[in-house]
PDB file of C-alpha atoms in Angstrom:
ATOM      1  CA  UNK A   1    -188.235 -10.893   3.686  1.00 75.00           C
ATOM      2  CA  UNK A   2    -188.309  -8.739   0.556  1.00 87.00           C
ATOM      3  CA  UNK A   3    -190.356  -6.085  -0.264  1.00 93.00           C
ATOM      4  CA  UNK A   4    -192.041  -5.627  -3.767  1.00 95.00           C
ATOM      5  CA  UNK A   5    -190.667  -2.502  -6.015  1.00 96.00           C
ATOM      6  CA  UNK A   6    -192.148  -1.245  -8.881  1.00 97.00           C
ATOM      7  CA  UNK A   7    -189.092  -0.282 -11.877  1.00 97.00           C
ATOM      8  CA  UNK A   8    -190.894   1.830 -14.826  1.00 97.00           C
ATOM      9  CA  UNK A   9    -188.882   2.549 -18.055  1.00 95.00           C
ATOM     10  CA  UNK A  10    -189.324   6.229 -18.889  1.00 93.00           C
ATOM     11  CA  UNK A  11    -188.155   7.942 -21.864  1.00 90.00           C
ATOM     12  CA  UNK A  12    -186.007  10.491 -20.671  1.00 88.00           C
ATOM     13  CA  UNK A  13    -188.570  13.423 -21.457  1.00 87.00           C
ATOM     14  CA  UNK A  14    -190.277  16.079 -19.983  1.00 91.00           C
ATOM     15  CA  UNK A  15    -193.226  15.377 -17.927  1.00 92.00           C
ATOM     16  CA  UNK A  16    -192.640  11.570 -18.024  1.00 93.00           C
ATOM     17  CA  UNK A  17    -192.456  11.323 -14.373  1.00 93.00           C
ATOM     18  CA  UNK A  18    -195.515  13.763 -13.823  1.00 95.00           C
ATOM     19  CA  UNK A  19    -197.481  11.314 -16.346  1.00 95.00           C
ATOM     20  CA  UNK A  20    -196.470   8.209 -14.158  1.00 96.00           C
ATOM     21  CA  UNK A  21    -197.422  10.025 -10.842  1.00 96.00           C
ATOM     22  CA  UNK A  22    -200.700  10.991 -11.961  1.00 97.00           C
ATOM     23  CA  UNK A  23    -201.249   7.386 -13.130  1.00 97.00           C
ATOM     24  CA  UNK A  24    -200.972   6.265  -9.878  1.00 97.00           C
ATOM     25  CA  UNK A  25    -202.647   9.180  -8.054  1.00 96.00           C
ATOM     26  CA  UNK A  26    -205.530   8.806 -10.347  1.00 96.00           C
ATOM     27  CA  UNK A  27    -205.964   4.900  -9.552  1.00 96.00           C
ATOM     28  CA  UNK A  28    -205.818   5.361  -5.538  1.00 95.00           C
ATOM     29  CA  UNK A  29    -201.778   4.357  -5.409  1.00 93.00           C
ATOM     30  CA  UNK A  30    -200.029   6.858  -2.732  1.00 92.00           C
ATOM     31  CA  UNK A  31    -196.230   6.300  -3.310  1.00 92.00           C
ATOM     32  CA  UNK A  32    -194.544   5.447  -0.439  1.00 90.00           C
ATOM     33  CA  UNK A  33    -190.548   5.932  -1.967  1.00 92.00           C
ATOM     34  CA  UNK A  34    -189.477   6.867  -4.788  1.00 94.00           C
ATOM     35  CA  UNK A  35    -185.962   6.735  -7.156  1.00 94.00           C
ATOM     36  CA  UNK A  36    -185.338   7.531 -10.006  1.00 93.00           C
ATOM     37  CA  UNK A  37    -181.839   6.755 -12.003  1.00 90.00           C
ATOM     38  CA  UNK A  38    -181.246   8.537 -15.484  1.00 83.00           C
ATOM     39  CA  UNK A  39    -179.361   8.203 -18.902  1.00 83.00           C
ATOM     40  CA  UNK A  40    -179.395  10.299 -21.861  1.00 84.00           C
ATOM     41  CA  UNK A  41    -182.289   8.671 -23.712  1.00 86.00           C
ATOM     42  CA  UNK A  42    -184.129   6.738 -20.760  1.00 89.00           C
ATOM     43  CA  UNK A  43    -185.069   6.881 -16.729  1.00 91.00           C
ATOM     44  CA  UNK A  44    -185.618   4.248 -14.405  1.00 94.00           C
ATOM     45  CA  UNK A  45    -188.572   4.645 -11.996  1.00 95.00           C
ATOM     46  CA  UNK A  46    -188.361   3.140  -8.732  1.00 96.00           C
ATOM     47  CA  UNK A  47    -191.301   3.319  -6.362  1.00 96.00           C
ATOM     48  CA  UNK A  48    -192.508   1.508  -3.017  1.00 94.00           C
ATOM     49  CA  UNK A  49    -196.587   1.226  -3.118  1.00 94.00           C
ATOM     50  CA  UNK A  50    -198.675  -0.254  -0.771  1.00 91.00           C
ATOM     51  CA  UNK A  51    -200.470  -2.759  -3.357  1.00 92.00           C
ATOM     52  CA  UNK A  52    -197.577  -3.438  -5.954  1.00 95.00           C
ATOM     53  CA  UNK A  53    -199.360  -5.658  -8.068  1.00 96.00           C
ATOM     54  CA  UNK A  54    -202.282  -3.320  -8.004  1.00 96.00           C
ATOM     55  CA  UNK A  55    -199.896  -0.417  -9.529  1.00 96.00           C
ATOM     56  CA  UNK A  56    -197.973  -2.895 -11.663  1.00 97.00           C
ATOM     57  CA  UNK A  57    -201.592  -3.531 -13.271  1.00 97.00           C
ATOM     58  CA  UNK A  58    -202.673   0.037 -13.765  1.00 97.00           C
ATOM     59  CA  UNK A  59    -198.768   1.148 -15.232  1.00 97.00           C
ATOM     60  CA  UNK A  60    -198.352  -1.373 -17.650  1.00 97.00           C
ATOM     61  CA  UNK A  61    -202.478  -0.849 -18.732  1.00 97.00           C
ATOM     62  CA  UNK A  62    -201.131   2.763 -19.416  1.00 97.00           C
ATOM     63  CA  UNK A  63    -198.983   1.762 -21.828  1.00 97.00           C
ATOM     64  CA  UNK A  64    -195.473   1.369 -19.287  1.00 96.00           C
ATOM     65  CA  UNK A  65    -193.179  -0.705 -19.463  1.00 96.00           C
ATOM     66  CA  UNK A  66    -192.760  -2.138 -15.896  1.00 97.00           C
ATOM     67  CA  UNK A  67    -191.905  -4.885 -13.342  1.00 97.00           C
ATOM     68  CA  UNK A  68    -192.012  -5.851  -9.798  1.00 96.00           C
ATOM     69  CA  UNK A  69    -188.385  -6.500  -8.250  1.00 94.00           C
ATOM     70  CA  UNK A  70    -187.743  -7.762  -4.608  1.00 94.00           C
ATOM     71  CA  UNK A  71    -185.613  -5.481  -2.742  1.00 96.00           C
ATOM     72  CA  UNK A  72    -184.930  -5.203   0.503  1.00 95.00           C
ATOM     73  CA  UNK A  73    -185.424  -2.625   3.260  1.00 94.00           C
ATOM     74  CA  UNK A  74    -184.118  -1.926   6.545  1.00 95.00           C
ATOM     75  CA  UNK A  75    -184.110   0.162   9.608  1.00 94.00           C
ATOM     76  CA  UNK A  76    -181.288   2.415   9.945  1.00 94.00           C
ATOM     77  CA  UNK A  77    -180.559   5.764  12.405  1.00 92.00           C
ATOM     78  CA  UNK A  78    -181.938   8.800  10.897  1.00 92.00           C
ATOM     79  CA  UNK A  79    -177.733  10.525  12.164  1.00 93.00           C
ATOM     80  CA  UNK A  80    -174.834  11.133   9.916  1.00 93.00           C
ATOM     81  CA  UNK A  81    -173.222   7.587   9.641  1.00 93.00           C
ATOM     82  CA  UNK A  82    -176.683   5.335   9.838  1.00 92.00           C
ATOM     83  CA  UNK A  83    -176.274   4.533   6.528  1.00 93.00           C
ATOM     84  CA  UNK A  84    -172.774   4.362   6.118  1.00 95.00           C
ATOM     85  CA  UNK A  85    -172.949   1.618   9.096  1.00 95.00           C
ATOM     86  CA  UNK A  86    -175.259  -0.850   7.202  1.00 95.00           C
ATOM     87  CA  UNK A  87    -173.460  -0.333   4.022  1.00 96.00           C
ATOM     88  CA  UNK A  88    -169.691  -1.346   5.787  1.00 97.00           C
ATOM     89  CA  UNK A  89    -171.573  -4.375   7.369  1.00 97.00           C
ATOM     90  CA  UNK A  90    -172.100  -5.259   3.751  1.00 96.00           C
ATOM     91  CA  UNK A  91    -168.819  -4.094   2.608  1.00 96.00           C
ATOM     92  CA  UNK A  92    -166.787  -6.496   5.351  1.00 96.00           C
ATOM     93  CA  UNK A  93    -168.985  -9.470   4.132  1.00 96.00           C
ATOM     94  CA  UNK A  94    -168.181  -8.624   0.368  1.00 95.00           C
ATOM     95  CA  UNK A  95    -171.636  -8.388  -0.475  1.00 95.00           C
ATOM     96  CA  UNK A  96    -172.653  -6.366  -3.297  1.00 94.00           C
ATOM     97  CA  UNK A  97    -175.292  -3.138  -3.612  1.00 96.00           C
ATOM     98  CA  UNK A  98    -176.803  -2.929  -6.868  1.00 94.00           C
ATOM     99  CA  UNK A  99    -178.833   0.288  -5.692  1.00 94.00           C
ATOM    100  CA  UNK A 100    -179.519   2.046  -2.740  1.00 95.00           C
ATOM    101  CA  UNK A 101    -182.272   4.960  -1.506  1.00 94.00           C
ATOM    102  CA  UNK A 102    -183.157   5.886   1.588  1.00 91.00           C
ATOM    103  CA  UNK A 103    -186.000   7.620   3.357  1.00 89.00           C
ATOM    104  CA  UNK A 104    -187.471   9.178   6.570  1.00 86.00           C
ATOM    105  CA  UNK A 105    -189.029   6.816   8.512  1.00 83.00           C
ATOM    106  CA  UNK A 106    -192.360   8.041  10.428  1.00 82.00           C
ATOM    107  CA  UNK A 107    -190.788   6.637  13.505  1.00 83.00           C
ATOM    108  CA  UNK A 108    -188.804   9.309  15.346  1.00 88.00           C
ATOM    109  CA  UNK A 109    -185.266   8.656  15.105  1.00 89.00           C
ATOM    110  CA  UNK A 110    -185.329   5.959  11.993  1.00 90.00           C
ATOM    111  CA  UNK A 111    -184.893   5.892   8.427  1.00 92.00           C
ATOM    112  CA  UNK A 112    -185.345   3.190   5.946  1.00 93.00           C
ATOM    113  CA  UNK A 113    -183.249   2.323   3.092  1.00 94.00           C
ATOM    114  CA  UNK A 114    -183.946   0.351   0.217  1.00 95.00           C
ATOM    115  CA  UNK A 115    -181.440  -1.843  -1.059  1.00 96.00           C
ATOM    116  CA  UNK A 116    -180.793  -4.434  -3.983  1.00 96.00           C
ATOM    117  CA  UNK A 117    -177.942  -6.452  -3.620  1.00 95.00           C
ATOM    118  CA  UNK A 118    -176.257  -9.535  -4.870  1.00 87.00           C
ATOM    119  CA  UNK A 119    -177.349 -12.115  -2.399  1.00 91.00           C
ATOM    120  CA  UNK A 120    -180.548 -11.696  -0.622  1.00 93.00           C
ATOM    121  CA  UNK A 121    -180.582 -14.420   1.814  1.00 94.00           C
ATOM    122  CA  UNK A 122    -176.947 -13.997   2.804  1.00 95.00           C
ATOM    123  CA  UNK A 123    -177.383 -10.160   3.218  1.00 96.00           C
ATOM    124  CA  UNK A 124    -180.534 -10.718   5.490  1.00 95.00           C
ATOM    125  CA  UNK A 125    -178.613 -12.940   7.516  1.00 95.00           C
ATOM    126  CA  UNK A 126    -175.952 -10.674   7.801  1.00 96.00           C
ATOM    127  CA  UNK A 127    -177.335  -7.666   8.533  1.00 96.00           C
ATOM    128  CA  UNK A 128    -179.474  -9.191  11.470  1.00 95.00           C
ATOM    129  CA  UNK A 129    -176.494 -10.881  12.616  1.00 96.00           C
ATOM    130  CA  UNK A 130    -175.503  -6.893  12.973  1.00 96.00           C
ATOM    131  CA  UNK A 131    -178.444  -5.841  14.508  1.00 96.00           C
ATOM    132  CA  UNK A 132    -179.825  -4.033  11.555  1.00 95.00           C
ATOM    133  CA  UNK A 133    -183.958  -4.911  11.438  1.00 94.00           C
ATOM    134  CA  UNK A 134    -185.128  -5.857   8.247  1.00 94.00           C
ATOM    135  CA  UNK A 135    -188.278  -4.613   7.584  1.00 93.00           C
ATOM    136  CA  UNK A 136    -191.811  -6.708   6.007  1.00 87.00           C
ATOM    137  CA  UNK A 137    -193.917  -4.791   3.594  1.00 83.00           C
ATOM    138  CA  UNK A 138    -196.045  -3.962   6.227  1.00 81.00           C
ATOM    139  CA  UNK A 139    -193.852  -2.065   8.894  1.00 80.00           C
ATOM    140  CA  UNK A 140    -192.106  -0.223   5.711  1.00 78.00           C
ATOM    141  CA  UNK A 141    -195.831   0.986   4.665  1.00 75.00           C
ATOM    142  CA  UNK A 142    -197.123   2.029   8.041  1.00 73.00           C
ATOM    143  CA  UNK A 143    -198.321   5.572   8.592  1.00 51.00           C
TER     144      UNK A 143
END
């Protein structure tokens, strides 16, 4: 039930990002999230593509430093306290969140939020058991 994520280490310098993005744009990769965490020397580039092994390819034959990481992603309400409900669901059941972004969903009414956490199987099973749809790589990616 995971989804594949790209991380890219960037050296925390300008026009990094805009170097990675073109990458991508110039290779036929439209990103479909993006994060991006910082320190003083270094960034960590987090993006959702439709073909992540495609992208993985083409970043690390640039020269990047990369890897694929499962992550989940799930269906929340695009109204204050969507994400705040999936995130005490996972509280409760003292599971951990490593990360978390979130995104519009084309769907009207829906956004989707990407999460890595401690436990994958036990957070899938406990989020459905809340009524929280986990999403496939496919529904995440549709237009």
């Amino acid at each position: 039930m995971s989804v594949e994520q790209i991380s890219v280490f960037l050296e925390n310098k300008s026009g990094q990002l805009a170097d990675v993005c073109t990458v991508l744009a110039e290779n036929g990769m439209n990103l479909r999230a993006l994060s991006i965490a910082d320190t003083k020397e270094y960034g960590i580039l987090r993006v959702i593509v439709p073909n992540a092994e495609g992208a993985l390819k083409v970043l690390r034959g640039a020269g990047y430093t990369c890897k694929i990481t499962p992550v989940l992603a799930v269906e929340i309400d695009d109204r204050p306290g969507g994400m705040a409900r999936a995130l005490q669901v996972l509280s409760a059941a003292g599971i951990s969140v490593e990360y978390a972004y979130a995104f519009i969903s084309h769907k009207a009414g829906c956004a989707h939020m990407i999460l890595r956490v401690s436990d994958m199987e036990e957070t899938v099973g406990t989020l459905e058991r809340a009524g929280i749809p986990i999403l496939e790589t496919d529904a995440l990616l549709e237009n």
